[in-house]
Coordinates of C-alpha atoms and ligand atoms in Angstrom, one line a residue:
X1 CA 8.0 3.3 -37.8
X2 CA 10.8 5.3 -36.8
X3 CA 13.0 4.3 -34.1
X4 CA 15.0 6.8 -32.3
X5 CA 18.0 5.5 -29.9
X6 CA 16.7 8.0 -27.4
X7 CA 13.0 7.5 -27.6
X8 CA 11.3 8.2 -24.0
X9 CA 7.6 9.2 -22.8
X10 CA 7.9 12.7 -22.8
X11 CA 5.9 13.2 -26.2
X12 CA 3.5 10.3 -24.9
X13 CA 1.0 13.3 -24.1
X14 CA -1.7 14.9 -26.3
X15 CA -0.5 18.3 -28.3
X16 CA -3.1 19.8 -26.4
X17 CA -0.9 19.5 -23.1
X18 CA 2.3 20.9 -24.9
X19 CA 0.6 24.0 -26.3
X20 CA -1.1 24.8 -22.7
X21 CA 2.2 24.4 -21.4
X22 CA 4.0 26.5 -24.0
X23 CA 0.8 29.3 -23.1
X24 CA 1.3 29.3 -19.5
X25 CA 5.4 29.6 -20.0
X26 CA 4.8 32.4 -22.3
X27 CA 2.6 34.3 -20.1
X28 CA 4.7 33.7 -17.0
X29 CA 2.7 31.5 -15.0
X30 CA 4.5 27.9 -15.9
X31 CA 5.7 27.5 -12.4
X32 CA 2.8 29.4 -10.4
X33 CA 1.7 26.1 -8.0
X34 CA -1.3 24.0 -9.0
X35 CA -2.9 20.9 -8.0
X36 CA -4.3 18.6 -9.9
X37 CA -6.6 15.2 -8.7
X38 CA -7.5 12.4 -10.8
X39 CA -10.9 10.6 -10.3
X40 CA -13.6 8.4 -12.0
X41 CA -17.0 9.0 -12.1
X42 CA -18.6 5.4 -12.9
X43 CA -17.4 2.2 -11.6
X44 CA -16.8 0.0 -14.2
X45 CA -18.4 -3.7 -14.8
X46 CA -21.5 -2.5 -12.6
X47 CA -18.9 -3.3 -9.8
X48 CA -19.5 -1.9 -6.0
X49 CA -15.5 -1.0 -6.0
X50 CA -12.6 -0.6 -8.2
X51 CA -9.2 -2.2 -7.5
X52 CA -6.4 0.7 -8.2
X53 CA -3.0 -0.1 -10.3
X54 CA -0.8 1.5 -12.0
X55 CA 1.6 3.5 -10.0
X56 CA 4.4 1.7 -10.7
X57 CA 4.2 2.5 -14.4
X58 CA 3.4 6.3 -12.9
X59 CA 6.4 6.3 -11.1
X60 CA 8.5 4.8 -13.6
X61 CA 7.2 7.5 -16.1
X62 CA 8.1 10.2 -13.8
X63 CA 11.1 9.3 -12.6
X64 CA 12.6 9.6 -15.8
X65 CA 10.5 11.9 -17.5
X66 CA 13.2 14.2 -19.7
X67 CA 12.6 15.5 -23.2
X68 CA 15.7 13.7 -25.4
X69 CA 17.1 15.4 -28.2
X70 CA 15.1 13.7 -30.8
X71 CA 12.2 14.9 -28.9
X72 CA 13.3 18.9 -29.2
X73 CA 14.4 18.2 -32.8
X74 CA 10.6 16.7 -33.6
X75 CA 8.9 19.3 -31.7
X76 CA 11.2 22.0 -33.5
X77 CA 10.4 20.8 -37.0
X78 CA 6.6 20.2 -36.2
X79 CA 5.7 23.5 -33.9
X80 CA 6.1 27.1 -33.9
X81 CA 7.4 26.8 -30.9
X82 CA 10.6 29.4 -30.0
X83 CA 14.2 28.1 -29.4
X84 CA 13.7 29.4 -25.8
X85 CA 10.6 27.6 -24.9
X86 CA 12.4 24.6 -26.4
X87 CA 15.0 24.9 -24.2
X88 CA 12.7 25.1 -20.9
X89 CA 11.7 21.8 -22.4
X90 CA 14.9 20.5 -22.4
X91 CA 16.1 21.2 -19.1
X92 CA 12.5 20.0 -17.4
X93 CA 12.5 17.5 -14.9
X94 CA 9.6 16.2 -12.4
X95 CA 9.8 18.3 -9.6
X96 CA 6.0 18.1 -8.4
X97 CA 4.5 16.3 -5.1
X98 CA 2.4 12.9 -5.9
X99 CA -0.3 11.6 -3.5
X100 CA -1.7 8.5 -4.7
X101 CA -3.7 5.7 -3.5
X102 CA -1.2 2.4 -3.4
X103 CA -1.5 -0.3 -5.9
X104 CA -4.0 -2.7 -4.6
X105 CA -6.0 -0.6 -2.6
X106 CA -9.8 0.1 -3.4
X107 CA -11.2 2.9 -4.9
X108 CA -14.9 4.0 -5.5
X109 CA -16.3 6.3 -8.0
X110 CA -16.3 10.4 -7.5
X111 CA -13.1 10.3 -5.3
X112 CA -9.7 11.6 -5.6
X113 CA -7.7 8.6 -6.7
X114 CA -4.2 10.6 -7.3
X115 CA -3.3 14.2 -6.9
X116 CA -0.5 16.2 -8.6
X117 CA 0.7 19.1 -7.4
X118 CA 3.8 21.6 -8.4
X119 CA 4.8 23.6 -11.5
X120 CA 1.4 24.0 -13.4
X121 CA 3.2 23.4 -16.7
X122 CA 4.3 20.2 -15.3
X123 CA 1.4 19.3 -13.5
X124 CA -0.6 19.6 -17.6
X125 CA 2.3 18.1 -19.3
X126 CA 2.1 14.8 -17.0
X127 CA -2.1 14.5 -17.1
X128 CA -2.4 12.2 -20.3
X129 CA 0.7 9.5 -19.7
X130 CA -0.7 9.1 -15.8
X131 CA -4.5 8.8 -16.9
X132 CA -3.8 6.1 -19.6
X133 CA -1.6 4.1 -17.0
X134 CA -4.1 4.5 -14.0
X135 CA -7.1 4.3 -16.4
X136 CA -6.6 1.1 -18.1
X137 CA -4.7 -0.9 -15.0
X138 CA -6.8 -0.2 -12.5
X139 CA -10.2 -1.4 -14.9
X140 CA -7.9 -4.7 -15.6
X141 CA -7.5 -5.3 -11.6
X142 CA -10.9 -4.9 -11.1
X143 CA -12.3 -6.9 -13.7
X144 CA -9.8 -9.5 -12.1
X145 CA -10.7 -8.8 -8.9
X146 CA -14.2 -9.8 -9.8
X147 CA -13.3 -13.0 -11.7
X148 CA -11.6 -13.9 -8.5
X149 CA -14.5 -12.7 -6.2
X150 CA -16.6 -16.0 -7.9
X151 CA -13.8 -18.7 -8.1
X152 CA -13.1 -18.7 -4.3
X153 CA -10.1 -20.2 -3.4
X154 CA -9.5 -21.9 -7.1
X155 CA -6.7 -20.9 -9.6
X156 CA -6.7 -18.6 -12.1
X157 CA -4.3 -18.6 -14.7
X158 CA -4.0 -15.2 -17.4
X159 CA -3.8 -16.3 -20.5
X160 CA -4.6 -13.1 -22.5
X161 CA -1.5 -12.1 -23.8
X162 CA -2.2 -12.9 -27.7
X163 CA -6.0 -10.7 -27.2
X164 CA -4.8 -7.8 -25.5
X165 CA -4.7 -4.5 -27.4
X166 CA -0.6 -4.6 -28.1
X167 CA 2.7 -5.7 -26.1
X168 CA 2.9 -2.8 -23.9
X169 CA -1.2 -3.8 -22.5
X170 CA -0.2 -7.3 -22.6
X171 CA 3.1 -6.5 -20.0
X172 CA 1.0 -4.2 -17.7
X173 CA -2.6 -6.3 -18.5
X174 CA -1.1 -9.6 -17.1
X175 CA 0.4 -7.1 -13.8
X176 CA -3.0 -6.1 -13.1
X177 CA -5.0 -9.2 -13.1
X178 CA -2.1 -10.5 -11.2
X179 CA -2.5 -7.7 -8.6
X180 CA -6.6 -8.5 -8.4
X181 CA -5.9 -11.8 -7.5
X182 CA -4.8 -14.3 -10.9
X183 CA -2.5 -16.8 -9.5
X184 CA -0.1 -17.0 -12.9
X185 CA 0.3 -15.7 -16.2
X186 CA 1.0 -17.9 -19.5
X187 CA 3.3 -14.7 -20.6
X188 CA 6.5 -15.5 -19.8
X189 CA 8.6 -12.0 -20.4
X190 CA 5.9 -10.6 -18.0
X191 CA 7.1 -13.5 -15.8
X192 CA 10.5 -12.4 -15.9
X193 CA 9.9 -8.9 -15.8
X194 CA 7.8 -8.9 -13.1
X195 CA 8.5 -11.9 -11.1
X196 CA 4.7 -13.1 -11.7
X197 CA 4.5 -17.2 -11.7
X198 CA 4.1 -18.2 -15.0
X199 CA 2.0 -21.6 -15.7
X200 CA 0.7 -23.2 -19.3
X201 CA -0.5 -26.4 -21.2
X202 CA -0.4 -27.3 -25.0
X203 CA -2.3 -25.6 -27.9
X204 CA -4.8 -27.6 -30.0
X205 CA -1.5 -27.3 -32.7
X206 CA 0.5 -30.1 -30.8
X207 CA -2.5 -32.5 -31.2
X208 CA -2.4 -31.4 -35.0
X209 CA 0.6 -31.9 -35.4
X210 CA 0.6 -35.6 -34.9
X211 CA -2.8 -35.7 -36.1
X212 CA -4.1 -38.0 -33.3
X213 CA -4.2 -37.3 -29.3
X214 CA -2.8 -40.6 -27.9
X215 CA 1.0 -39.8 -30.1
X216 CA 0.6 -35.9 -29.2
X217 CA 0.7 -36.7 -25.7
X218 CA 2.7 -39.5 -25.4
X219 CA 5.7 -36.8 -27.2
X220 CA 4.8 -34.6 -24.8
X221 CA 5.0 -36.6 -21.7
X222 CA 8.1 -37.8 -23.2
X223 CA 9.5 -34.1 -22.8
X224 CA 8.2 -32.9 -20.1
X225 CA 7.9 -34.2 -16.4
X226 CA 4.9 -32.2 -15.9
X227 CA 2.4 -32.1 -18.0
X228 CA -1.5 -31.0 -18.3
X229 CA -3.6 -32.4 -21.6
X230 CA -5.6 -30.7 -23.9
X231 CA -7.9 -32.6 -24.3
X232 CA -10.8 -31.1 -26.8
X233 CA -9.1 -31.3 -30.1
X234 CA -11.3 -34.1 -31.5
X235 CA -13.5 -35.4 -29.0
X236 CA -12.8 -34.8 -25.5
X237 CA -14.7 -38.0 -24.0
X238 CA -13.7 -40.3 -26.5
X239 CA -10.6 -40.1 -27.6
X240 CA -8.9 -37.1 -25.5
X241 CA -9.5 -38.3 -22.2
X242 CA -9.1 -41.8 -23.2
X243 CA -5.5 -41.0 -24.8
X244 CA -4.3 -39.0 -21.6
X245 CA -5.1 -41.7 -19.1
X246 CA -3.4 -44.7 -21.1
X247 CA -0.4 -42.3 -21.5
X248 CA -0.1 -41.2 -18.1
X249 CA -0.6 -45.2 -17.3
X250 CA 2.2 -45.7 -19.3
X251 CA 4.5 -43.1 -18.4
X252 CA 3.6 -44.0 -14.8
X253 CA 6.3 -42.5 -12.5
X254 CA 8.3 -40.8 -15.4
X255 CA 5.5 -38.0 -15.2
X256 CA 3.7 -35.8 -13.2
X257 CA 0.1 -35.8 -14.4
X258 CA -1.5 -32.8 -13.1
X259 CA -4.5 -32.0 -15.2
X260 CA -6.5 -32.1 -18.6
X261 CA -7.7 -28.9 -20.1
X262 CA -11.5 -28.1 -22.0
X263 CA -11.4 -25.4 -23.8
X264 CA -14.7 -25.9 -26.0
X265 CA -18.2 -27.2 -25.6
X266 CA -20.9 -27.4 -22.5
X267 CA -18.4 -27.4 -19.9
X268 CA -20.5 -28.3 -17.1
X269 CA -21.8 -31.1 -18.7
X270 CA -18.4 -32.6 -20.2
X271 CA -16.8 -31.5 -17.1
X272 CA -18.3 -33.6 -15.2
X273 CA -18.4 -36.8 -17.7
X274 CA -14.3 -35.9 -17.5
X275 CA -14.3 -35.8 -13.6
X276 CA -16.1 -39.7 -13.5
X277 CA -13.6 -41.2 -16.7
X278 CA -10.3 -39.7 -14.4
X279 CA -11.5 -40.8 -10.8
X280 CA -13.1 -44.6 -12.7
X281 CA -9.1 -44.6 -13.9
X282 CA -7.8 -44.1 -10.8
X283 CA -6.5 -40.5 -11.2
X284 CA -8.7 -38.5 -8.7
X285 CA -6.0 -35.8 -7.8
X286 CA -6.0 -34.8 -11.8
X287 CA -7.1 -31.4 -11.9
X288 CA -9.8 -30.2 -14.7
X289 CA -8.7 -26.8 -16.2
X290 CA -11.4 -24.7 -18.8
X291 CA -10.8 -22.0 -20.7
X292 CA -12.8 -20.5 -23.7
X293 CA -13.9 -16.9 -23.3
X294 CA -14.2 -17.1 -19.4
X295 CA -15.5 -14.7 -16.9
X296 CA -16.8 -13.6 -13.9
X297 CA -20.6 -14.5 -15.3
X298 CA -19.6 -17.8 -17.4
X299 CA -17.4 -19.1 -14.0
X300 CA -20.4 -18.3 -11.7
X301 CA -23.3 -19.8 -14.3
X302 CA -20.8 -23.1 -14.4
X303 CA -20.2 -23.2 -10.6
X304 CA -24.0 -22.9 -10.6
X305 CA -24.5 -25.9 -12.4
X306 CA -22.1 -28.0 -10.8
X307 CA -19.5 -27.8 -12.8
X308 CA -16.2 -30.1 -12.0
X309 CA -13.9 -27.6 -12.8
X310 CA -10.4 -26.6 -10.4
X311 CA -8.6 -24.4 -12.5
X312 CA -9.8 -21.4 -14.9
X313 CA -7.8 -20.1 -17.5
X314 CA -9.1 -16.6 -18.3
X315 CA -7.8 -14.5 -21.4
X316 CA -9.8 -12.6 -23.7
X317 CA -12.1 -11.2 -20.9
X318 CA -10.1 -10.2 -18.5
X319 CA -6.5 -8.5 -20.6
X320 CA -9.8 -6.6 -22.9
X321 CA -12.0 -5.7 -19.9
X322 CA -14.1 -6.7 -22.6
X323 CA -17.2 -5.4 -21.1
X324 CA -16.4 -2.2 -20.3
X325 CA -13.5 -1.2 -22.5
X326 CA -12.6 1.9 -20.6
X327 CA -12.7 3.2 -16.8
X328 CA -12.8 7.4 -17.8
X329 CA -10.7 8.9 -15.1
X330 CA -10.4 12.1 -15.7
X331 CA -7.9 14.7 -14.6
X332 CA -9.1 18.1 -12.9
X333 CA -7.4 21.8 -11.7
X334 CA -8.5 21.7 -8.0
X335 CA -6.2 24.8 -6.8
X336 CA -4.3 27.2 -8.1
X337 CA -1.5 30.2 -6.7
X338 CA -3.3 33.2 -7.9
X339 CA -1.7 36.8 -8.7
X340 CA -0.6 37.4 -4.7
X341 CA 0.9 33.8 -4.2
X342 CA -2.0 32.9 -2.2
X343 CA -3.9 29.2 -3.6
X344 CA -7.4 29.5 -4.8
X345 CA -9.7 26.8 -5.3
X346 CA -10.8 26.4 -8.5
X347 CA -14.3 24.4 -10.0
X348 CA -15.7 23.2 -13.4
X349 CA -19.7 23.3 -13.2
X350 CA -22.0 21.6 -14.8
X351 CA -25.5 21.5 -15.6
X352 CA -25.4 17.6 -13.9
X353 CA -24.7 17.6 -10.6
X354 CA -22.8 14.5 -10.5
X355 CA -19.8 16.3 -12.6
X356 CA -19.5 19.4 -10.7
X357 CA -16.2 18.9 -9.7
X358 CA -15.4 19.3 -6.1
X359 CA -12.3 22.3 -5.7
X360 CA -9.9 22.1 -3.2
X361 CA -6.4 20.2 -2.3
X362 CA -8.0 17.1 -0.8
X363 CA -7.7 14.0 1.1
X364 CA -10.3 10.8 1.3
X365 CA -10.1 8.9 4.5
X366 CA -10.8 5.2 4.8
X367 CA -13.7 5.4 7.8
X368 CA -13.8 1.9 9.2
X369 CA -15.8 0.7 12.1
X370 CA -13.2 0.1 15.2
X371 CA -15.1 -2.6 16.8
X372 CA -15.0 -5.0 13.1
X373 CA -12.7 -3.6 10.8
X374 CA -15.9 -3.2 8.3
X375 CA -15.8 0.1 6.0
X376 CA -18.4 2.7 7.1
X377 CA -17.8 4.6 3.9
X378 CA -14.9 7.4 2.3
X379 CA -14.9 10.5 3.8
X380 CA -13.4 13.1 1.0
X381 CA -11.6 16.2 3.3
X382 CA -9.9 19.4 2.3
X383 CA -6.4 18.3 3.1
X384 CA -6.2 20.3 6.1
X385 CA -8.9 18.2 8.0
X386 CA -7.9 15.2 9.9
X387 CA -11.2 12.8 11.5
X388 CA -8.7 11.2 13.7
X389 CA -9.1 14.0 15.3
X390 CA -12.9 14.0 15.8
X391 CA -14.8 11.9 18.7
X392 CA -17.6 11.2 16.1
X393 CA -18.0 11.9 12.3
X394 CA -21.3 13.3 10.4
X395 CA -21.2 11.1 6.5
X396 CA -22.9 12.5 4.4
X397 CA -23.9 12.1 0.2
X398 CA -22.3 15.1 -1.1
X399 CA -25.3 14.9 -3.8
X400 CA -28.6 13.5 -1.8
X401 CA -27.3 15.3 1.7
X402 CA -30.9 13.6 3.6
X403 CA -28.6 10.3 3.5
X404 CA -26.3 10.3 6.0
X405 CA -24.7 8.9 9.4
X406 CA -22.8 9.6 12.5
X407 CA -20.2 7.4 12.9
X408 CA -18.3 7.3 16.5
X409 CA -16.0 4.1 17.2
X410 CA -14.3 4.5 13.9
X411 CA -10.9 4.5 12.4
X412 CA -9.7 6.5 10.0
X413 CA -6.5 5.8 7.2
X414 CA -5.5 8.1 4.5
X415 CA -6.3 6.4 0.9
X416 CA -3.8 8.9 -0.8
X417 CA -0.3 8.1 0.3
X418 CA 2.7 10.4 -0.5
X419 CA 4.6 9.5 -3.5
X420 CA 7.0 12.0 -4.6
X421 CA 8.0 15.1 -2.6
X422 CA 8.8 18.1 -5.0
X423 CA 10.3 15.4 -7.7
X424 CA 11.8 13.2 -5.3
X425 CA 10.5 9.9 -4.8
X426 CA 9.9 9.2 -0.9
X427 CA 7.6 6.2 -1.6
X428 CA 9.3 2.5 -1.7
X429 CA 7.3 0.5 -3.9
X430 CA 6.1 -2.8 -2.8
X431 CA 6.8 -6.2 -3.9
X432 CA 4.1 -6.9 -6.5
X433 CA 3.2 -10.0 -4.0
X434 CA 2.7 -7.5 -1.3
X435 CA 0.4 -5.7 -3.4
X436 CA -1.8 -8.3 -4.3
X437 CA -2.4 -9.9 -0.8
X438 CA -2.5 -6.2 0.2
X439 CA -5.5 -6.0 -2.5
X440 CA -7.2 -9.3 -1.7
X441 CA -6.8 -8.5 2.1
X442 CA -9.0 -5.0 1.2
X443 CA -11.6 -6.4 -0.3
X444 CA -12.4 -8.4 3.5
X445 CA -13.2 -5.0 4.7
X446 CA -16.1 -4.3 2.8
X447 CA -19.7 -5.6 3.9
X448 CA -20.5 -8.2 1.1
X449 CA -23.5 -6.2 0.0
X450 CA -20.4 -3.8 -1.8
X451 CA -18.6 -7.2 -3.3
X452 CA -21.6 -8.9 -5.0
X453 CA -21.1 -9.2 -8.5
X454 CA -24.4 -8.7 -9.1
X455 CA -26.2 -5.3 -8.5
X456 CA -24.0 -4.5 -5.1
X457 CA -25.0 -1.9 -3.2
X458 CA -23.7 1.9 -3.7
X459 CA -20.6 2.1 -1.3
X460 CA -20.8 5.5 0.4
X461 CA -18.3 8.0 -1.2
X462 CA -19.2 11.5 1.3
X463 CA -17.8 14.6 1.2
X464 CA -17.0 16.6 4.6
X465 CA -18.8 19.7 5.9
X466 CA -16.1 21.5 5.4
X467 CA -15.2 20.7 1.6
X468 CA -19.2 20.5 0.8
X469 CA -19.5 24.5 2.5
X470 CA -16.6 25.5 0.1
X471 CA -18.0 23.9 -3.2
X472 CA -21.0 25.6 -2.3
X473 CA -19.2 28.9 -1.8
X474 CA -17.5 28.4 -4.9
X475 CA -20.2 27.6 -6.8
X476 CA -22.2 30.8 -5.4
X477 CA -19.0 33.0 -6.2
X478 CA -18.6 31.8 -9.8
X479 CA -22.8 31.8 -10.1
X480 CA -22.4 35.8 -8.9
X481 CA -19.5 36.4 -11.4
X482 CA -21.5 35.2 -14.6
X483 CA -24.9 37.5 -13.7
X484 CA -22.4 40.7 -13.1
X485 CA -20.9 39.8 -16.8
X486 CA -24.4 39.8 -18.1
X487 CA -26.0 42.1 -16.3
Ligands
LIG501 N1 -22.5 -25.1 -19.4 C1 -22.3 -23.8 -19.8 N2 -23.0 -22.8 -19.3 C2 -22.8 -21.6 -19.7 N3 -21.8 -21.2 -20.5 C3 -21.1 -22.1 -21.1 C4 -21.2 -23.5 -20.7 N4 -20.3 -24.2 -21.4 C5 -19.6 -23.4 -22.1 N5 -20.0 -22.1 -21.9 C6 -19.5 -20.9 -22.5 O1 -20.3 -20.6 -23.7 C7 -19.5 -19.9 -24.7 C8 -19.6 -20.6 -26.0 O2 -19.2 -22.0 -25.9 P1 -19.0 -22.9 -27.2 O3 -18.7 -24.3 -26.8 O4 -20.1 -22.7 -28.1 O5 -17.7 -22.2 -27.7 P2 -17.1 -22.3 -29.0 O6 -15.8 -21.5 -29.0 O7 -18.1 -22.0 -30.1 O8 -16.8 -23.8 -29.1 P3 -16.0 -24.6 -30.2 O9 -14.6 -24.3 -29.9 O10 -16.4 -26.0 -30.0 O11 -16.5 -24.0 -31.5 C9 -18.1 -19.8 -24.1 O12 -17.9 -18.5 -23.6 C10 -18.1 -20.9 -23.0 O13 -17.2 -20.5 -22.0
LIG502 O1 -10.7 -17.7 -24.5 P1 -9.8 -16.8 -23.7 O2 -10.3 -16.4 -22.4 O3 -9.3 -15.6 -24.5 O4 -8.4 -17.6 -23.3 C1 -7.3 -17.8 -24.2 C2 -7.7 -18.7 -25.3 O5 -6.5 -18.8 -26.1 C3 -6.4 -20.1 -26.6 O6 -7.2 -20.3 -27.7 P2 -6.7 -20.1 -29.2 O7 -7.8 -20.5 -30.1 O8 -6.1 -18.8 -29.5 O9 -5.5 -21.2 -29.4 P3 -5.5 -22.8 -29.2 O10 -5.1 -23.3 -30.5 O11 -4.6 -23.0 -28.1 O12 -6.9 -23.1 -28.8 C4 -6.9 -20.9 -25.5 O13 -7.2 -22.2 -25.9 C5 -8.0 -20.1 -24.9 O14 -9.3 -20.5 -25.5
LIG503 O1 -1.1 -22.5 -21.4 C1 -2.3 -22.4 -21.9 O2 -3.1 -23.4 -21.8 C2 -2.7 -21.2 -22.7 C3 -1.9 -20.2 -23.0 C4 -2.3 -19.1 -23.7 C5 -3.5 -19.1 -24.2 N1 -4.4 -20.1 -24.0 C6 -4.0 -21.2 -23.3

């Protein structure tokens, strides 16, 4: 690997984005206006929401987004690309508008999750940095989100650092589960960097070290005031336990026992045995902390059974999003300034319904029932529609239109926020703390047939009159245009 004193994210796009870019600037069109929305199709884990992060990255990115010298001098060597495109590259900054859901917020499948819109060349350059942010911190917060959904008011500590795919995951991994509801991480630059609490016990390697469990912790509660056990290395019942009680009796004062930790075997069953050996010795506040490939479906199964367990350390699962590996937003031309400056809407058909995309600047609107604060559903706009104005409000599925509702004593809140206005930022991010209890808080709004783990219902996602009557209108248009070219 080469390192380059000047190294930046500029290049951290695909070639494909570049050579568009370099197309449009060639034919003259690089700073004709275009908008651009991001959006997901599925949501991920068989979850009835997603919880969205990643903006601050996004912002970070585009704040400073600027090709560096090492950058033009690659690009030169590698490209055909002319000295005077070369130069446009290096005098490009971000001067598009950003509307974005906030981090923490909910999101659902099929809906505009953050929209771009300025310089077209910019707009293509930025698609690839912004959908690998948004893409794999918002499937960490939900999987997070999730895990907490089924622990209640328990801790959850992240310790996925040493599983997650590289550093830079790791950093923005541990973020995200922090933002959908983890109470601590075990990695501490990410505590530093971030401000998240870090927490963490011993590795089976201390016990190993001094080969036995009762000297292993007495060293350790001889260096540290507080201190949590591991207590699986050999045999948790017999000799771990055992050894952490007569060492906290002996230490007495001089330590604050706080907990033992199982990371192996049936842990309802041992659990339990561990929860009768620490309140028999007297220690009933001791907390019982398990880790060993944890999720959302392991935590419930064990709360199921009974299991006597007050902490959960969560790694693997949750930094992977092991089972569902990736959240496929994808990144779509909605508008466009044609020939006469005027903006056309512009669509990508399909032979499947479901990934017609839907043309048009747009807004979604949060629809919540006045009287309970409960969601009625999203209603996606053209940006120029506003339900607050409206005494009542006709939902319906922009795919199955026979299902729908009129809501009347509702509220309405924009989901897409403004972020940057023509490249300057007019957003102030939040404290990350904000944006968890901001996230946390969300979830309360949905009827608990959306937040069931299992199977939830489909939250609805509906599409106004007004941008369903212009897909169709575009779809008809585009339909008329092929059969003249054949005909
Ligand atoms: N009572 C239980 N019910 C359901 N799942 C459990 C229960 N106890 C443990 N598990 C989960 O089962 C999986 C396998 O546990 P197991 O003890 O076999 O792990 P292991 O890593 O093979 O253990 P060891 O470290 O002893 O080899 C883990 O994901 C663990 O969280
Ligand atoms: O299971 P996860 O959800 O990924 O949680 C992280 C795991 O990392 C540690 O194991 P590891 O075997 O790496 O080290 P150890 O020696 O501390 O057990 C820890 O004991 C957990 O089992
Ligand atoms: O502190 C811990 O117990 C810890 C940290 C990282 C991975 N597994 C466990």
């Amino acid at each position: 690997m080469t390192t380059y004193p000047d190294d930046g994210l500029a290049l951290h796009t695909d070639f494909y984005e570049l050579n568009m870019m370099w197309t449009y600037w060639k034919q003259g069109i690089a700073e004709k206006n275009a908008v651009f929305e991001c959006y997901f199709r599925d949501l991920p884990f068989g979850s009835g929401f997603a919880v969205f992060a990643g903006l601050e990255h996004v912002v970070d990115y585009l704040t400073h987004l600027q090709f560096s010298e090492s950058d033009l001098a690659y690009l030169q060597t590698t490209t055909t690309y002319p000295p005077e495109f070369i130069q446009y590259l290096r005098d490009l900054r971000f001067t598009a508008s950003v509307r974005s859901a906030v981090e923490g917020d909910l999101v659902f499948n099929n809906e505009p999750i953050f929209q771009v819109e300025g310089p077209l060349a910019q707009c293509q350059l930025v698609e690839t940095a912004i959908l690998n942010m948004i893409n794999y911190q918002t499937l960490v917060a939900t999987k997070a989100a999730r895990i907490r959904a089924v622990v209640g008011d328990d801790a959850l500590m992240e310790f996925g650092t040493r599983r997650a795919q590289e550093t830079e995951a790791a950093m923005w991994g541990t973020r995200a589960a922090y933002i959908g509801g983890f109470n601590a991480t075990s990695n501490v630059r990410a505590g530093k960097v971030f401000g998240i609490p870090i927490s963490g016990t011993h590795a089976h390697a201390l016990v190993q070290a001094y080969r036995d469990d009762y000297t292993a912790f007495k060293a350790y509660a001889e260096a540290n005031r507080d201190v949590t056990f591991l207590v699986d290395t050999y045999d948790t019942l017999r000799s771990g336990v055992p050894a952490a009680i007569r060492v906290a009796r002996e230490m007495g004062d001089k330590i604050n026992f706080q907990g033992v930790r199982i990371d192996s075997g049936d842990m309802a069953y041992i659990s339990k045995r561990v929860r009768q050996q620490l309140d028999e010795a007297g220690f009933p506040d001791v907390k019982i902390i398990a880790s060993n490939d944890l999720d959302e479906n392991t935590i419930q199964n064990l709360k199921m059974q009974g299991a006597k367990i007050d902490t959960w350390g969560v790694g693997t699962k949750v930094i992977t999003a092991y089972d569902h590996p990736a959240l496929g937003a994808v990144y779509k031309l909605v508008a466009i300034e044609d020939e006469n400056g005027e903006m056309v809407d512009t669509i990508k058909l399909s032979s499947n319904a479901e990934k017609v995309s839907t043309p048009g600047k747009k807004q979604v609107w949060r629809i919540t029932r006045h009287s309970n604060g409960k969601s009625e559903g999203d209603w996606i706009a053209l940006a120029d529609e506003d339900p607050r104005e409206l005494d009542s409000l006709y939902m319906f599925h922009p795919n199955y239109p026979y299902i729908n509702k009129t809501v009347t004593d509702f509220d309405a809140r924009p989901v897409l926020q403004p972020i940057f206005d023509h490249g300057k930022l007019v957003y102030q991010l939040p404290a990350l703390t904000d944006i968890r209890e901001f996230g946390m808080h969300s979830v309360d709004s949905l009827w608990d047939e959306y937040t069931r783990v299992l199977n939830p219902q489909d939250y609805p996602v509906d599409l106004s009159q007004k941008a369903w009557d212009n897909k169709m209108n575009l779809i008809n248009q585009i339909r008329a245009k092929v059969n003249q070219h054949r005909a």
